[in-house]
Amino acid sequence: MRHLRSMCFACLAVIVTTGLALAQAVNGTIVGTVTDASGGAIVNAKVTLTETNTKVAHSKLTNASGYYDFPEMPPGTYQVDVEMPGFKREVRGGVILEANTSPRVDMQMVPGELNQTIEVTAAPAALQTERADTGRSMDMQLVEELPLGVNRNFQSLLDLVPGTMEETFQHSQAFNASSSLQTNVNGQPRMGNNYQIEGIDNNEKTGLLQILISPAEAIQTVSVSTTNHDPELGRSTGAVVNVMIKSGTNAFHGAGWEFLQNSAFDARSFFNPSVGHLAYNYFGGNLGGPIKRNKVFFFANYLRTLDHEANTNQENIPDDAFRTGNLSGDPGHTVYDPLTGLQDGSGQNRTPF
């Protein structure tokens, strides 16, 4: 029983540690310092962090250095609210938190009444001072509106990240049914990239392709880290690409779409007598909203593809004489017996097959 309890405790520790590691990979942290007009730290100021779309709020007090942090927060748009007796209430909205980022929001309070509010609507672009990795994040507007390559695969956008090469379609259509695209990052092999969906491994065991390509319409952000990855992001010598799926909010939102490619709109190849039949339909929809306002939300996405193709191929069919070994029927292209004539293939005594 003692050994059994030890094994159970070890398994529980592994599960908890794994959960924390995944949380670090898919969430972000908002940090900052609260000071007065002279730059002195304000201790025990109440800092409230509220997600704009869901109204889910978190609060804590600043420490002896006026510092605060909100670790492991889900990606979204946040409002930072600071209150302290003897100072005006300070509010800053539009703080965008993306996966695997740590934006800093420093607040400077002004003496006054607590019922007076200073709302900051514009702030300088935040520099990344809390992390050492490089890369970029692509939000849902970028993913949905920019032209995408093979079958609306978001991986086409990796071309926008510094250090990447043009993406390629690897293997056959049958083997690569998910239409996975590959790229090389900073000169590393394509199999050195690590693809994740909300921190969950999305690579085949061989590392050749990805298992699931998330529909572009279901993606909230795509986080790409190309150097100095944090350990919790897992193995990678190239890039770590983490896809975050949309979530529901306090308002109901839905969408429907269809993209069509049809041979009726295709031009005929010069060498083909007709256009091969092609009908490719990419369609679906999604819906998100509240289950319990400010508490629990849902998001569902549906995608279906219909692919009907008929290839047009031109082939040369040999005639009966050719099949029996008589190659003289092709004028201007006589085939000679290599054992006749001179060694260099010339001479008058060459014998046609």
mmCIF file of C-alpha atoms in Angstrom, residues 108-230:
data_model
loop_
_atom_site.group_PDB
_atom_site.id
_atom_site.type_symbol
_atom_site.label_atom_id
_atom_site.label_comp_id
_atom_site.label_asym_id
_atom_site.label_seq_id
_atom_site.Cartn_x
_atom_site.Cartn_y
_atom_site.Cartn_z
ATOM 1 C CA GLN A 108 0.506 56.328 -12.851
ATOM 2 C CA MET A 109 -2.085 57.643 -10.419
ATOM 3 C CA VAL A 110 -3.003 61.274 -9.754
ATOM 4 C CA PRO A 111 -4.076 62.592 -6.320
ATOM 5 C CA GLY A 112 -7.814 63.193 -6.063
ATOM 6 C CA GLU A 113 -11.121 61.675 -5.051
ATOM 7 C CA LEU A 114 -11.818 58.004 -5.695
ATOM 8 C CA ASN A 115 -15.058 58.857 -7.472
ATOM 9 C CA GLN A 116 -13.022 60.730 -10.083
ATOM 10 C CA THR A 117 -11.806 58.606 -12.966
ATOM 11 C CA ILE A 118 -8.973 59.053 -15.434
ATOM 12 C CA GLU A 119 -9.531 56.877 -18.475
ATOM 13 C CA VAL A 120 -6.569 56.285 -20.770
ATOM 14 C CA THR A 121 -7.846 55.649 -24.298
ATOM 15 C CA ALA A 122 -4.512 55.805 -26.114
ATOM 16 C CA ALA A 123 -1.155 54.493 -24.997
ATOM 17 C CA PRO A 124 2.221 54.019 -26.692
ATOM 18 C CA ALA A 125 2.900 50.696 -28.325
ATOM 19 C CA ALA A 126 3.999 48.193 -25.724
ATOM 20 C CA LEU A 127 7.517 46.847 -26.019
ATOM 21 C CA GLN A 128 8.198 43.211 -25.194
ATOM 22 C CA THR A 129 10.331 43.575 -22.089
ATOM 23 C CA GLU A 130 9.310 40.455 -20.146
ATOM 24 C CA ARG A 131 10.305 37.791 -22.701
ATOM 25 C CA ALA A 132 13.334 36.955 -24.860
ATOM 26 C CA ASP A 133 11.697 34.966 -27.674
ATOM 27 C CA THR A 134 11.020 36.395 -31.133
ATOM 28 C CA GLY A 135 8.242 35.812 -33.648
ATOM 29 C CA ARG A 136 4.817 37.295 -34.198
ATOM 30 C CA SER A 137 1.109 36.742 -33.584
ATOM 31 C CA MET A 138 -1.623 36.847 -36.221
ATOM 32 C CA ASP A 139 -5.156 37.703 -35.118
ATOM 33 C CA MET A 140 -8.434 36.406 -36.554
ATOM 34 C CA GLN A 141 -8.917 39.411 -38.867
ATOM 35 C CA LEU A 142 -5.581 38.730 -40.515
ATOM 36 C CA VAL A 143 -6.336 34.991 -40.811
ATOM 37 C CA GLU A 144 -9.819 35.490 -42.253
ATOM 38 C CA GLU A 145 -9.198 38.347 -44.676
ATOM 39 C CA LEU A 146 -5.753 37.764 -46.195
ATOM 40 C CA PRO A 147 -5.569 35.435 -49.220
ATOM 41 C CA LEU A 148 -4.780 31.886 -48.102
ATOM 42 C CA GLY A 149 -3.145 29.158 -50.179
ATOM 43 C CA VAL A 150 -4.058 25.499 -50.450
ATOM 44 C CA ASN A 151 -7.641 24.909 -49.230
ATOM 45 C CA ARG A 152 -7.637 28.059 -47.039
ATOM 46 C CA ASN A 153 -4.810 26.717 -44.881
ATOM 47 C CA PHE A 154 -3.686 29.279 -42.279
ATOM 48 C CA GLN A 155 -0.114 27.958 -42.633
ATOM 49 C CA SER A 156 0.177 30.102 -45.778
ATOM 50 C CA LEU A 157 0.515 33.103 -43.448
ATOM 51 C CA LEU A 158 3.776 31.786 -42.004
ATOM 52 C CA ASP A 159 5.419 33.470 -45.012
ATOM 53 C CA LEU A 160 4.810 36.764 -43.160
ATOM 54 C CA VAL A 161 7.089 35.751 -40.278
ATOM 55 C CA PRO A 162 10.769 36.814 -40.604
ATOM 56 C CA GLY A 163 13.112 33.867 -41.128
ATOM 57 C CA THR A 164 10.614 31.606 -42.916
ATOM 58 C CA MET A 165 10.771 30.226 -46.443
ATOM 59 C CA GLU A 166 7.898 29.908 -48.906
ATOM 60 C CA GLU A 167 5.530 27.142 -47.876
ATOM 61 C CA THR A 168 5.295 23.902 -49.887
ATOM 62 C CA PHE A 169 2.762 21.087 -50.237
ATOM 63 C CA GLN A 170 4.540 17.866 -49.275
ATOM 64 C CA HIS A 171 3.701 14.301 -50.400
ATOM 65 C CA SER A 172 0.694 13.122 -52.397
ATOM 66 C CA GLN A 173 -2.857 14.357 -52.053
ATOM 67 C CA ALA A 174 -3.867 10.969 -50.640
ATOM 68 C CA PHE A 175 -1.128 10.944 -47.972
ATOM 69 C CA ASN A 176 -1.576 14.638 -47.151
ATOM 70 C CA ALA A 177 -5.373 14.686 -47.077
ATOM 71 C CA SER A 178 -5.451 17.510 -44.521
ATOM 72 C CA SER A 179 -3.582 19.767 -47.012
ATOM 73 C CA SER A 180 -0.804 20.477 -44.531
ATOM 74 C CA LEU A 181 1.815 22.995 -45.686
ATOM 75 C CA GLN A 182 5.466 23.006 -44.667
ATOM 76 C CA THR A 183 8.104 25.709 -44.300
ATOM 77 C CA ASN A 184 11.714 26.016 -43.207
ATOM 78 C CA VAL A 185 12.501 28.471 -40.402
ATOM 79 C CA ASN A 186 15.932 30.036 -39.891
ATOM 80 C CA GLY A 187 17.551 27.399 -42.110
ATOM 81 C CA GLN A 188 16.304 24.469 -40.022
ATOM 82 C CA PRO A 189 14.641 21.339 -41.490
ATOM 83 C CA ARG A 190 10.868 21.559 -41.837
ATOM 84 C CA MET A 191 10.489 18.667 -39.402
ATOM 85 C CA GLY A 192 12.097 20.874 -36.735
ATOM 86 C CA ASN A 193 8.883 22.913 -36.449
ATOM 87 C CA ASN A 194 6.403 22.174 -33.674
ATOM 88 C CA TYR A 195 2.696 22.713 -34.413
ATOM 89 C CA GLN A 196 0.164 22.888 -31.590
ATOM 90 C CA ILE A 197 -3.542 23.538 -31.081
ATOM 91 C CA GLU A 198 -4.007 25.344 -27.761
ATOM 92 C CA GLY A 199 -0.802 23.749 -26.477
ATOM 93 C CA ILE A 200 -1.735 20.226 -27.608
ATOM 94 C CA ASP A 201 0.735 18.435 -29.890
ATOM 95 C CA ASN A 202 -0.534 18.403 -33.504
ATOM 96 C CA ASN A 203 2.320 16.563 -35.235
ATOM 97 C CA GLU A 204 2.492 13.092 -36.714
ATOM 98 C CA LYS A 205 4.983 10.816 -34.964
ATOM 99 C CA THR A 206 7.304 11.087 -37.947
ATOM 100 C CA GLY A 207 7.074 14.883 -37.893
ATOM 101 C CA LEU A 208 6.268 14.896 -41.620
ATOM 102 C CA LEU A 209 2.826 16.548 -41.475
ATOM 103 C CA GLN A 210 0.184 17.933 -39.137
ATOM 104 C CA ILE A 211 -2.814 15.875 -38.068
ATOM 105 C CA LEU A 212 -5.501 18.580 -38.059
ATOM 106 C CA ILE A 213 -5.559 21.914 -39.879
ATOM 107 C CA SER A 214 -7.923 24.213 -37.982
ATOM 108 C CA PRO A 215 -10.466 26.034 -40.191
ATOM 109 C CA ALA A 216 -9.489 29.659 -40.690
ATOM 110 C CA GLU A 217 -12.937 30.808 -39.533
ATOM 111 C CA ALA A 218 -12.478 29.097 -36.127
ATOM 112 C CA ILE A 219 -9.064 30.604 -35.326
ATOM 113 C CA GLN A 220 -8.703 33.399 -32.776
ATOM 114 C CA THR A 221 -4.940 33.882 -33.028
ATOM 115 C CA VAL A 222 -1.870 32.106 -34.381
ATOM 116 C CA SER A 223 1.204 32.535 -32.186
ATOM 117 C CA VAL A 224 4.556 31.917 -33.888
ATOM 118 C CA SER A 225 7.793 31.782 -31.875
ATOM 119 C CA THR A 226 10.965 31.431 -33.956
ATOM 120 C CA THR A 227 13.820 31.761 -31.417
ATOM 121 C CA ASN A 228 14.463 31.462 -27.658
ATOM 122 C CA HIS A 229 11.339 29.414 -26.996
ATOM 123 C CA ASP A 230 10.230 28.895 -23.419
#
